[in-house]
CSV table of C-alpha atoms and ligand atoms in Angstrom, one decimal:
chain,number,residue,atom,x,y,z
A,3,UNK,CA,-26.9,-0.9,15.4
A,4,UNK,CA,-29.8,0.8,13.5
A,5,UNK,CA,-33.7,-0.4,14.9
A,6,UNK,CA,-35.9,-1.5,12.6
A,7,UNK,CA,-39.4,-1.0,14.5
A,8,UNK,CA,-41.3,-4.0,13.8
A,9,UNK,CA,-44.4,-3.3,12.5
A,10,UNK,CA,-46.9,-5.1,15.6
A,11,UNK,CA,-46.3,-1.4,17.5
A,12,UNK,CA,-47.0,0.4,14.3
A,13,UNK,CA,-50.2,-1.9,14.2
A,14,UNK,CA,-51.2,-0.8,17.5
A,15,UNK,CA,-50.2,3.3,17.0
A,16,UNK,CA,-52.3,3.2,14.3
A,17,UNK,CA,-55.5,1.1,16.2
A,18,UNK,CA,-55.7,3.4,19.0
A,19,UNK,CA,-55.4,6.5,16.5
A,20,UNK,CA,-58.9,5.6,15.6
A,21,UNK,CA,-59.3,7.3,19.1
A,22,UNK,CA,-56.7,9.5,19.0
A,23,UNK,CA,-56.5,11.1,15.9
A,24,UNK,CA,-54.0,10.4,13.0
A,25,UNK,CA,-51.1,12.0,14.0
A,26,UNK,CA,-49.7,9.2,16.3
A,27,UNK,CA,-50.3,6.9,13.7
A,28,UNK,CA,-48.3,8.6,10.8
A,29,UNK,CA,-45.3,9.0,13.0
A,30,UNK,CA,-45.6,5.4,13.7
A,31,UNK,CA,-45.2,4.9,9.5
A,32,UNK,CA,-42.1,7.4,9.9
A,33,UNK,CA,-40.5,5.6,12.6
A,34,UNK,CA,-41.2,2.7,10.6
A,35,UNK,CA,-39.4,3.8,7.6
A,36,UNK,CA,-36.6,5.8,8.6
A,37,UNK,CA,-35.8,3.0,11.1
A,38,UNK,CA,-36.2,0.3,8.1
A,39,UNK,CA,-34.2,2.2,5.3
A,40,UNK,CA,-30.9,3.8,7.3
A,41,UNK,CA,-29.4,0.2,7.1
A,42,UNK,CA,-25.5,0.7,6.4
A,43,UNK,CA,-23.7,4.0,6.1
A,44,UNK,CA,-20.8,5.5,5.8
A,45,UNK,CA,-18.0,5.5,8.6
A,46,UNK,CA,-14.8,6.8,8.0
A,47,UNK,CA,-11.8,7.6,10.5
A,48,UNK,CA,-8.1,9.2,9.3
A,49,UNK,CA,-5.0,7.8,11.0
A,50,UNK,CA,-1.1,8.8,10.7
A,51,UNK,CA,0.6,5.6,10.1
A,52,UNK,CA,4.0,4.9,8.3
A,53,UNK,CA,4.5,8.7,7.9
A,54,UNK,CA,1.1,9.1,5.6
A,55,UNK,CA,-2.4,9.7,6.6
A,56,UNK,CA,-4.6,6.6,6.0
A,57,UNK,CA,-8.0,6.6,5.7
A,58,UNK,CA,-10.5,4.0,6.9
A,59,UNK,CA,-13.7,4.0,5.3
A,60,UNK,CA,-16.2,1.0,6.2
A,61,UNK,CA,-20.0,1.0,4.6
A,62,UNK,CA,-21.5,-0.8,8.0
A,63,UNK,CA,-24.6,-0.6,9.8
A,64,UNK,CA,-22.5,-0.7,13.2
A,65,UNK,CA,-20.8,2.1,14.0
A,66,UNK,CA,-19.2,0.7,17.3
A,67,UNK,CA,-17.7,-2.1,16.3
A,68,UNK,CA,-16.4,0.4,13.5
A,69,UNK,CA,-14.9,2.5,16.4
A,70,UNK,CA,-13.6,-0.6,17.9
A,71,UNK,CA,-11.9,-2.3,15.2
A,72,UNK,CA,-10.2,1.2,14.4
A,73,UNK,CA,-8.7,1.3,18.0
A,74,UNK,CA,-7.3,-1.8,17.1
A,75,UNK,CA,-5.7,-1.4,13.7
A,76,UNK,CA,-4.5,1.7,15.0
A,77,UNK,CA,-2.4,-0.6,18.2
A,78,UNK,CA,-1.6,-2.8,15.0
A,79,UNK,CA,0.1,-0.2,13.3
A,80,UNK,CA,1.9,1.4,15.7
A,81,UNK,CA,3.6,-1.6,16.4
A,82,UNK,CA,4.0,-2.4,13.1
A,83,UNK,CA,5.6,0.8,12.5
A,84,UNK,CA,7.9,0.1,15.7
A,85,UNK,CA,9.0,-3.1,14.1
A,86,UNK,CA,9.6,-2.5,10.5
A,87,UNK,CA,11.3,0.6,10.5
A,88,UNK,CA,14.5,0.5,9.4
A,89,UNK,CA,16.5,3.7,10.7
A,90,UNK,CA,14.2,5.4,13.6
A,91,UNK,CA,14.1,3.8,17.3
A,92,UNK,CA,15.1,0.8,18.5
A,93,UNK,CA,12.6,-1.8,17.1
A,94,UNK,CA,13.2,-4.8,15.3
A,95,UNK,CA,14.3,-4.1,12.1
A,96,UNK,CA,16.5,-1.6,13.7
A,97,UNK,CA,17.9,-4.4,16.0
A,98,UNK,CA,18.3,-7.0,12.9
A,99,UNK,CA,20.3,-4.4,10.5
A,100,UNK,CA,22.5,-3.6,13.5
A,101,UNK,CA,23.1,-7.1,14.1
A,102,UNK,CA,23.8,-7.7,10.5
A,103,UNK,CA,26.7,-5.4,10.2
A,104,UNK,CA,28.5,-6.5,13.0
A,105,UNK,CA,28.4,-9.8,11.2
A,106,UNK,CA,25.9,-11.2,14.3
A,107,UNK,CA,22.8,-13.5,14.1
A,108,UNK,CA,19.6,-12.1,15.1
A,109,UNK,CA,16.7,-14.1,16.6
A,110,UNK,CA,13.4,-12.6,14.4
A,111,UNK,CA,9.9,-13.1,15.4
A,112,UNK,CA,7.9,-15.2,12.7
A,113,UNK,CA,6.1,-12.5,11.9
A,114,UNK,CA,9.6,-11.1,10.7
A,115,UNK,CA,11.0,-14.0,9.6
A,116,UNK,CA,7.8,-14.5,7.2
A,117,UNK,CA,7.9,-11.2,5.8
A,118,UNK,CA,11.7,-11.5,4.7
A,119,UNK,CA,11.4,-14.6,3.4
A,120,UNK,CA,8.4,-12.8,0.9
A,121,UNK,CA,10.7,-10.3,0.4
A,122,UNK,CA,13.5,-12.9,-0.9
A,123,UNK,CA,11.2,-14.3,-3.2
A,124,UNK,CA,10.1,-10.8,-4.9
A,125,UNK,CA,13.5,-10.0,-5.6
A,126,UNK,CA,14.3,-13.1,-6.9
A,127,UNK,CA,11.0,-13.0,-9.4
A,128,UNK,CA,12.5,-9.3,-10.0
A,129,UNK,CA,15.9,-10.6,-11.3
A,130,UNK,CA,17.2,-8.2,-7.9
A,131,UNK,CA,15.2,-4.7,-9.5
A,132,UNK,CA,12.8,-5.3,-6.1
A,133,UNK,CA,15.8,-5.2,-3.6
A,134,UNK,CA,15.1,-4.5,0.3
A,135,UNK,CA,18.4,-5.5,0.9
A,136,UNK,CA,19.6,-2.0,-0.3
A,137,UNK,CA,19.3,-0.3,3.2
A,138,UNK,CA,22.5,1.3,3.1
A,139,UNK,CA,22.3,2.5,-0.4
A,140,UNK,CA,18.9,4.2,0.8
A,141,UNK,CA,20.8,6.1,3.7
A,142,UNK,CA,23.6,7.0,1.1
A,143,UNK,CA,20.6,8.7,-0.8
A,144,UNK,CA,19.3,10.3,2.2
A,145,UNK,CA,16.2,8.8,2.4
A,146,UNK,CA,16.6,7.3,5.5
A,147,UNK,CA,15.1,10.3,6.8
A,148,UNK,CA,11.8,11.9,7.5
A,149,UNK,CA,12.3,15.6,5.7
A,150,UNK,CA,13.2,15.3,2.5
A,151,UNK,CA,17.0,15.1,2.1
A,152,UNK,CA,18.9,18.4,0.4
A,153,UNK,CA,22.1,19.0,-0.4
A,154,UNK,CA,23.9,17.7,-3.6
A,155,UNK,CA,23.8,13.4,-4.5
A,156,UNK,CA,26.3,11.3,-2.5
A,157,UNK,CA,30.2,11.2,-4.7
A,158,UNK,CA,29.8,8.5,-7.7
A,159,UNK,CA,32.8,6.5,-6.0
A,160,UNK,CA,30.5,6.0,-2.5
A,161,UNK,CA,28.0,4.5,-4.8
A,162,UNK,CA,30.2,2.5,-7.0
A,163,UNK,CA,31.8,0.9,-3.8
A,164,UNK,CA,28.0,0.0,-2.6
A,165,UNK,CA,26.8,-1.4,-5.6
A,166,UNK,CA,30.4,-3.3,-5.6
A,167,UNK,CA,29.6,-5.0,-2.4
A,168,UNK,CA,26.4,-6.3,-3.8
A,169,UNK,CA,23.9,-6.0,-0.8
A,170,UNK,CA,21.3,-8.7,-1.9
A,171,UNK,CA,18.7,-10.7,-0.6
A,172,UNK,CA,20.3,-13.7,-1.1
A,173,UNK,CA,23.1,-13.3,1.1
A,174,UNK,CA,20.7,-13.3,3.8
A,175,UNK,CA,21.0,-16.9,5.7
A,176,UNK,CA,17.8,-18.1,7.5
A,177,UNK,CA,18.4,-20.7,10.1
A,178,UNK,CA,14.5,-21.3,11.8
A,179,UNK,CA,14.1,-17.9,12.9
A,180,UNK,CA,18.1,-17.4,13.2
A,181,UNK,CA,18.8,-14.6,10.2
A,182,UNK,CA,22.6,-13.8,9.3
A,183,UNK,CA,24.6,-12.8,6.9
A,184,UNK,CA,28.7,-12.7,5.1
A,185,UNK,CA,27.9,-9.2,3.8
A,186,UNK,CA,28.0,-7.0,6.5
A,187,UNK,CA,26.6,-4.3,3.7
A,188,UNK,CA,23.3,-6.0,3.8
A,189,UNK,CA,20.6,-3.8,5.4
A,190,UNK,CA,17.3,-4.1,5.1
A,191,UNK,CA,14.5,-1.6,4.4
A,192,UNK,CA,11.5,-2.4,4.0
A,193,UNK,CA,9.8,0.7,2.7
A,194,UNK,CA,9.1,-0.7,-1.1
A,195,UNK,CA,6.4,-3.6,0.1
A,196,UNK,CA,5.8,-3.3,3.8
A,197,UNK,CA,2.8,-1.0,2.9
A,198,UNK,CA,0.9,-3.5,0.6
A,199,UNK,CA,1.8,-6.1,3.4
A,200,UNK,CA,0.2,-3.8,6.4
A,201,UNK,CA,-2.8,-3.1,4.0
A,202,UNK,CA,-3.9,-6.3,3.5
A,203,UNK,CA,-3.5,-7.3,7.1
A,204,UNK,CA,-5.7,-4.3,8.3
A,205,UNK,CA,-8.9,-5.5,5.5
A,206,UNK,CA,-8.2,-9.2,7.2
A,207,UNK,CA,-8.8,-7.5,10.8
A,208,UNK,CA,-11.6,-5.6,9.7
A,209,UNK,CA,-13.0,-8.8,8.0
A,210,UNK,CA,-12.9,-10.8,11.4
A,211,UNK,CA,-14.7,-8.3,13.4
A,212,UNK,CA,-17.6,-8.3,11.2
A,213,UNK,CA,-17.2,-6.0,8.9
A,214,UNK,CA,-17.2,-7.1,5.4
A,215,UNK,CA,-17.5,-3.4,3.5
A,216,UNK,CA,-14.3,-1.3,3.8
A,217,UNK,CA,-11.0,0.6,2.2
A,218,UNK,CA,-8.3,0.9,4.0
A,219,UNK,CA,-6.3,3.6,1.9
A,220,UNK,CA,-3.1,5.1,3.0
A,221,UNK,CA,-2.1,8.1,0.3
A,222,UNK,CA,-3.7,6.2,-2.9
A,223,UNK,CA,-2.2,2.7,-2.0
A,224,UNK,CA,-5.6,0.5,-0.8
A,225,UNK,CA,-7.2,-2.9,-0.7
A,226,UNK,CA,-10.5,-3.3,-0.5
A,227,UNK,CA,-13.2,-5.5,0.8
A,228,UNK,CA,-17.0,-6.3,-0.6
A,229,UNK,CA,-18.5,-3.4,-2.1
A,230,UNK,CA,-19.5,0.1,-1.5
A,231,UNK,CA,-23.5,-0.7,-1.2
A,232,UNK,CA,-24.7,-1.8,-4.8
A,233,UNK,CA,-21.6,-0.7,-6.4
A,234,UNK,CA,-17.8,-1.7,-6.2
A,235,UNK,CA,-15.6,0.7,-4.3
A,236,UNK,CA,-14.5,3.3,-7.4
A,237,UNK,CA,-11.0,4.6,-6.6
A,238,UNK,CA,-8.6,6.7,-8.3
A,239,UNK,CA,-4.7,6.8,-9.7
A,240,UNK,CA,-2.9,10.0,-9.0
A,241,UNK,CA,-1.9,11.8,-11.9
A,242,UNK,CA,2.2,11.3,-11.8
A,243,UNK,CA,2.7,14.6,-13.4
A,244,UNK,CA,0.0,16.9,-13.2
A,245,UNK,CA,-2.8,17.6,-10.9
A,246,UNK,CA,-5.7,15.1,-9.8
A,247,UNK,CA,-6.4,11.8,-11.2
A,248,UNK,CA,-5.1,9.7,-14.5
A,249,UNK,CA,-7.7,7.2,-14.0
A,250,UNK,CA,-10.3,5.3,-12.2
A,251,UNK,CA,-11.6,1.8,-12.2
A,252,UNK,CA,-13.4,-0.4,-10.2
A,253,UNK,CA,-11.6,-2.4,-7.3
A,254,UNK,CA,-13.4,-5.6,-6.5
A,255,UNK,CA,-13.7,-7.5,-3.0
A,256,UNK,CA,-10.6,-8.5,-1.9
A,257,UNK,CA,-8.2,-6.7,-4.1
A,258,UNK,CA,-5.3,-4.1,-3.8
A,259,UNK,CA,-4.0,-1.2,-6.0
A,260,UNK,CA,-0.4,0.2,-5.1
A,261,UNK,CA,1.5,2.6,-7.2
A,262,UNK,CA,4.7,3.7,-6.8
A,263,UNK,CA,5.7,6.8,-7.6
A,264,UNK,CA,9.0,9.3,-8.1
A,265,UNK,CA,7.2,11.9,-7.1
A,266,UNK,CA,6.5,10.6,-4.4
A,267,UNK,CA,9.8,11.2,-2.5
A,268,UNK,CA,13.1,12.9,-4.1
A,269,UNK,CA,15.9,14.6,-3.2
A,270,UNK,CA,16.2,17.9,-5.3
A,271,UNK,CA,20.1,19.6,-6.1
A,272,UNK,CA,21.2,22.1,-9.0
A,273,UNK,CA,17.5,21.6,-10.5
A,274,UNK,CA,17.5,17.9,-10.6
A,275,UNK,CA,15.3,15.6,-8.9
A,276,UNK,CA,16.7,12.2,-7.6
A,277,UNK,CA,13.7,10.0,-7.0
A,278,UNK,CA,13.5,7.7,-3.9
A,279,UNK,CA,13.3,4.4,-6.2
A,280,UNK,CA,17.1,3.2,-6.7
A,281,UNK,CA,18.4,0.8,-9.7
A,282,UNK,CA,20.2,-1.8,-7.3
A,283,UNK,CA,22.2,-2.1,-10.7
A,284,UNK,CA,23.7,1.3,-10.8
A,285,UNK,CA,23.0,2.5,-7.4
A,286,UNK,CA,21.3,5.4,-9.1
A,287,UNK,CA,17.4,6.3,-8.9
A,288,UNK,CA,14.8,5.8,-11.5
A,289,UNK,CA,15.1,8.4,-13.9
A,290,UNK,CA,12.6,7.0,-17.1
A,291,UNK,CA,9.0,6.0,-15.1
A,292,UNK,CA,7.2,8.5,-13.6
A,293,UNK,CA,4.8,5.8,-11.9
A,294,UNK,CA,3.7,2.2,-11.8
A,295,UNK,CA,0.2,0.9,-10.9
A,296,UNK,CA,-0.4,-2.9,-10.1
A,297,UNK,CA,-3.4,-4.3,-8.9
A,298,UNK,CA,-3.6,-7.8,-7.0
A,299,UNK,CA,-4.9,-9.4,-4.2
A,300,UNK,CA,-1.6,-9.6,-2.5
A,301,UNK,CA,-0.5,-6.1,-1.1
A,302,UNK,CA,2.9,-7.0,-0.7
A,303,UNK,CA,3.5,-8.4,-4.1
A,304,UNK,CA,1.3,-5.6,-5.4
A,305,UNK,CA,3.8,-3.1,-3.9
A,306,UNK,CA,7.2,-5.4,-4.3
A,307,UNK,CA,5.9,-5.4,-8.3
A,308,UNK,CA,5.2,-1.8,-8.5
A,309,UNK,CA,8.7,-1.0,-7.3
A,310,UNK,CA,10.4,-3.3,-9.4
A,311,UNK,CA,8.9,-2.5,-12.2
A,312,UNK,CA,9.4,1.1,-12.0
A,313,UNK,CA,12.8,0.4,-11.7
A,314,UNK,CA,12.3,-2.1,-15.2
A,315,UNK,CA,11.6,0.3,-16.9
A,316,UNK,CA,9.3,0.8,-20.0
A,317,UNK,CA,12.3,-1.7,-21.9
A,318,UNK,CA,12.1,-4.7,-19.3
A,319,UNK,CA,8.7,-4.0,-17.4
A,320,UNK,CA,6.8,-6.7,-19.1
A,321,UNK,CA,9.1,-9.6,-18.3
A,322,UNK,CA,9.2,-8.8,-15.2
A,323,UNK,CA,5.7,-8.8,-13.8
A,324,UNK,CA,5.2,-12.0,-15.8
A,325,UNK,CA,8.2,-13.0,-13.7
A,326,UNK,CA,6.4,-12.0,-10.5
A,327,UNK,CA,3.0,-13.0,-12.0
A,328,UNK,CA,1.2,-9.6,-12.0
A,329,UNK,CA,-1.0,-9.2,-14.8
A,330,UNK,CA,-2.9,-5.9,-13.7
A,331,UNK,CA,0.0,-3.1,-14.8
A,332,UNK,CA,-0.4,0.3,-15.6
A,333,UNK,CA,2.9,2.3,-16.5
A,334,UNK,CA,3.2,5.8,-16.7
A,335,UNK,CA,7.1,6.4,-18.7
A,336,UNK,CA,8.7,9.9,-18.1
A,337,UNK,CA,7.5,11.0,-21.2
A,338,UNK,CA,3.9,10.8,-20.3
A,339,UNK,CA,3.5,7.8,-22.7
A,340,UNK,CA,0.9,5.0,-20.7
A,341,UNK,CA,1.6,1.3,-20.7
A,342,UNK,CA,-0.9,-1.5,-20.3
A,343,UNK,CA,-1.4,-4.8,-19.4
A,344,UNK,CA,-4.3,-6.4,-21.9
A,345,UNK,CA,-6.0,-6.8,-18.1
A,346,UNK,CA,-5.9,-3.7,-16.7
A,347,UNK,CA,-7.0,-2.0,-20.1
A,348,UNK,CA,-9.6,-3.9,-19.4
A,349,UNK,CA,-11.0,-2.2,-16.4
A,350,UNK,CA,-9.3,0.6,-16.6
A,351,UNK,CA,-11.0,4.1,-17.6
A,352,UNK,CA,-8.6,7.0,-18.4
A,353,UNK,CA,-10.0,10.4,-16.9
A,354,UNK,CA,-7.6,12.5,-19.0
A,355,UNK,CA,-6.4,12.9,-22.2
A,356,UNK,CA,-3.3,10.5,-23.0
A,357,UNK,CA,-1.0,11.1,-25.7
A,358,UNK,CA,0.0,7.8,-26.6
A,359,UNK,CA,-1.0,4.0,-24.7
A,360,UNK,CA,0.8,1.2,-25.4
A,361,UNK,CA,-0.8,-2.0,-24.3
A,362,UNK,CA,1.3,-5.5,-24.0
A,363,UNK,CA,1.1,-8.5,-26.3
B,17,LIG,P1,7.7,2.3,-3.2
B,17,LIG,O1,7.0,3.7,-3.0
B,17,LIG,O2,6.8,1.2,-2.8
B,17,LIG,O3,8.2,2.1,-4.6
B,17,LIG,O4,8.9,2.2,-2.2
B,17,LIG,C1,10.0,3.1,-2.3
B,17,LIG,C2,10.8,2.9,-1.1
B,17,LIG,O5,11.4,1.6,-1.1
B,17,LIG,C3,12.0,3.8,-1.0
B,17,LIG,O6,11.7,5.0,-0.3
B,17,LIG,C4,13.1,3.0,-0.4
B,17,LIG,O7,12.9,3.0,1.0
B,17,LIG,C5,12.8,1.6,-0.9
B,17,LIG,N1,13.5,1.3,-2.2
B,17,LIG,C6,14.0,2.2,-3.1
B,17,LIG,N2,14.5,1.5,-4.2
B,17,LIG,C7,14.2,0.2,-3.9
B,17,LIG,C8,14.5,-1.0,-4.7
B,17,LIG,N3,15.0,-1.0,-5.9
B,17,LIG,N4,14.1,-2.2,-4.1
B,17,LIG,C9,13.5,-2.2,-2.9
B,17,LIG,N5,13.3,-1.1,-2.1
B,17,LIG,C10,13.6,0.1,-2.7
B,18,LIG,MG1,6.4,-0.6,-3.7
């Protein structure tokens, strides 16, 4: 907490400089004013969460309860990052997938149980593009791993058979908080909207322990709360095929920005990249969107959208988010080409020279 000296010792600093001379007296007025006018600033604090480094960045007048809400998104994380991963240790997601293929039910906590249920609903909206039931076609790729996978793609006939057993959300059966399934192929990963989900809970924790100012930002994925000072929090889009930023805009209280990205995460053989982002269709990855921007207030549709429309396409990318009810979409297609939403051209401001923008009807 910064002091503001009131002004009564001031008052009397300056009364007995009469007999004291002037100096006590002026640094009364500087107390005065450099207690009065340091008011919020700037606290900031990197973690390593969900394999990236996320920044924290609250404009607050109290740095300890900055220090202290930190401590506890980082608890929050870690067991977040426990229970949602879907390959490493022996947490719950772990549990549920191996339950799942040996055709068992699973007991979830709600906290699981909600998140899956949001997860069914995305990939419904998506017409099955957004599909975290796709764990095992993830592995196939090698992406179940930390270090990027090497070695050539797995054989067309190990994907064909996947995509033949047609791992999909809806062949997930919810009984209460009893989860089961007839496909013993479904597994879930929940890599494409867990991020959005774990943002938005963070700016809700920092919310109810009194800070109202923040970013919580893990690798250019954020949400926001109030406002940097007198100005919205400014952030930036990561140029998908170059260096720096493609644009900036202006994200207001209470909002999110997620991009997906194949350059995020690929496997590389022979000179070709296989992006991390899989067409559920084929069982192949993206190949004609180099990155998808949404902005929302929920992170985890935010996130769910963004992958699904990456996988869209620039063809089908429009029905889609007005499927899932996005309206804030920035794509960026292979060829460099940009497509907008009428909305986020409208807030939008390029910081590099685009060839050609398309904005939707
Ligand atoms: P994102 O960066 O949000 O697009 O998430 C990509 C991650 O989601 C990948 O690393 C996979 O773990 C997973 N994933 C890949 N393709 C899909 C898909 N079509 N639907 C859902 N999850 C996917
Ligand atoms: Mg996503």
């Amino acid at each position: 907490m910064v002091l503001c000296i009131s002004p009564s010792p001031v008052i009397r600093i300056c009364r007995s400089a009469i007999h004291e001379g002037y100096q006590a007296c002026l640094l009364g007025f500087v107390l005065l004013i450099s207690g009065c006018t340091q008011g919020p600033t700037d606290q900031r604090q990197t973690l390593y969460v969900f394999g990236t480094l996320l920044e924290i960045h609250a404009y607050t007048d109290d740095a300890s309860v900055f220090r202290d809400a930190v401590a506890e998104l980082e608890l929050m994380f870690a067991q977040m990052h426990k229970d949602w991963h879907a390959w490493d240790g022996e947490g719950e997601l772990v549990r549920l997938n191996r339950a799942l293929a040996q055709s068992e039910s699973f007991e979830a906590s709600e906290a699981l149980q909600v998140l899956l249920i949001q997860g069914r609903d995305y990939s419904e909206q998506s017409e099955g593009l957004f599909n975290p039931a796709l764990g095992r076609l993830i592995a196939l790729w090698g992406f179940h791993s930390d270090l990027p996978p090497g070695g050539p793609p797995p054989t067309a006939q190990a994907i064909r058979e996947l995509v033949a057993a047609a791992p999909e959300m809806h062949a997930l059966n919810f009984e209460g908080r009893w989860l089961s399934s007839a496909n013993p192929t479904v597994q879930l990963d929940l890599g494409a909207y867990a991020k959005g989900v774990a943002l938005n809970m963070a700016i809700d924790k920092l919310r109810s322990a009194g800070i109202q100012h923040a970013i919580v930002n893990a690798g250019g994925d954020l949400c926001v709360a109030g406002r940097h000072g007198d100005r919205p929090w400014r952030v930036g889009v990561r140029h998908p095929q170059g260096e720096g930023v493609i644009a900036s805009l202006e994200a207001v209280d209470g909002e999110c920005v997620l991009t997906s990205g194949n350059y995020e995460r690929y496997r590389e053989f022979d000179g070709i990249r296989y992006a991390h982002i899989l067409d559920p269709r084929s069982g192949y990855p993206v190949e004609h969107v180099a990155s998808v921007t949404v902005i929302a207030r929920n992170g985890g549709l935010a996130d769910a959208a963004a992958t699904a429309l990456s996988v869209a396409g620039p063809q089908a990318w429009e029905r889609i988010a007005g499927r899932m009810q996005v309206d804030q979409v920035m794509l960026v297609d292979e060829g460099g080409q940009v497509h907008l939403t009428p909305a986020m051209q409208a807030r939008i401001h390029f910081e590099t020279e685009i060839a050609e923008i398309h904005v939707a009807e």
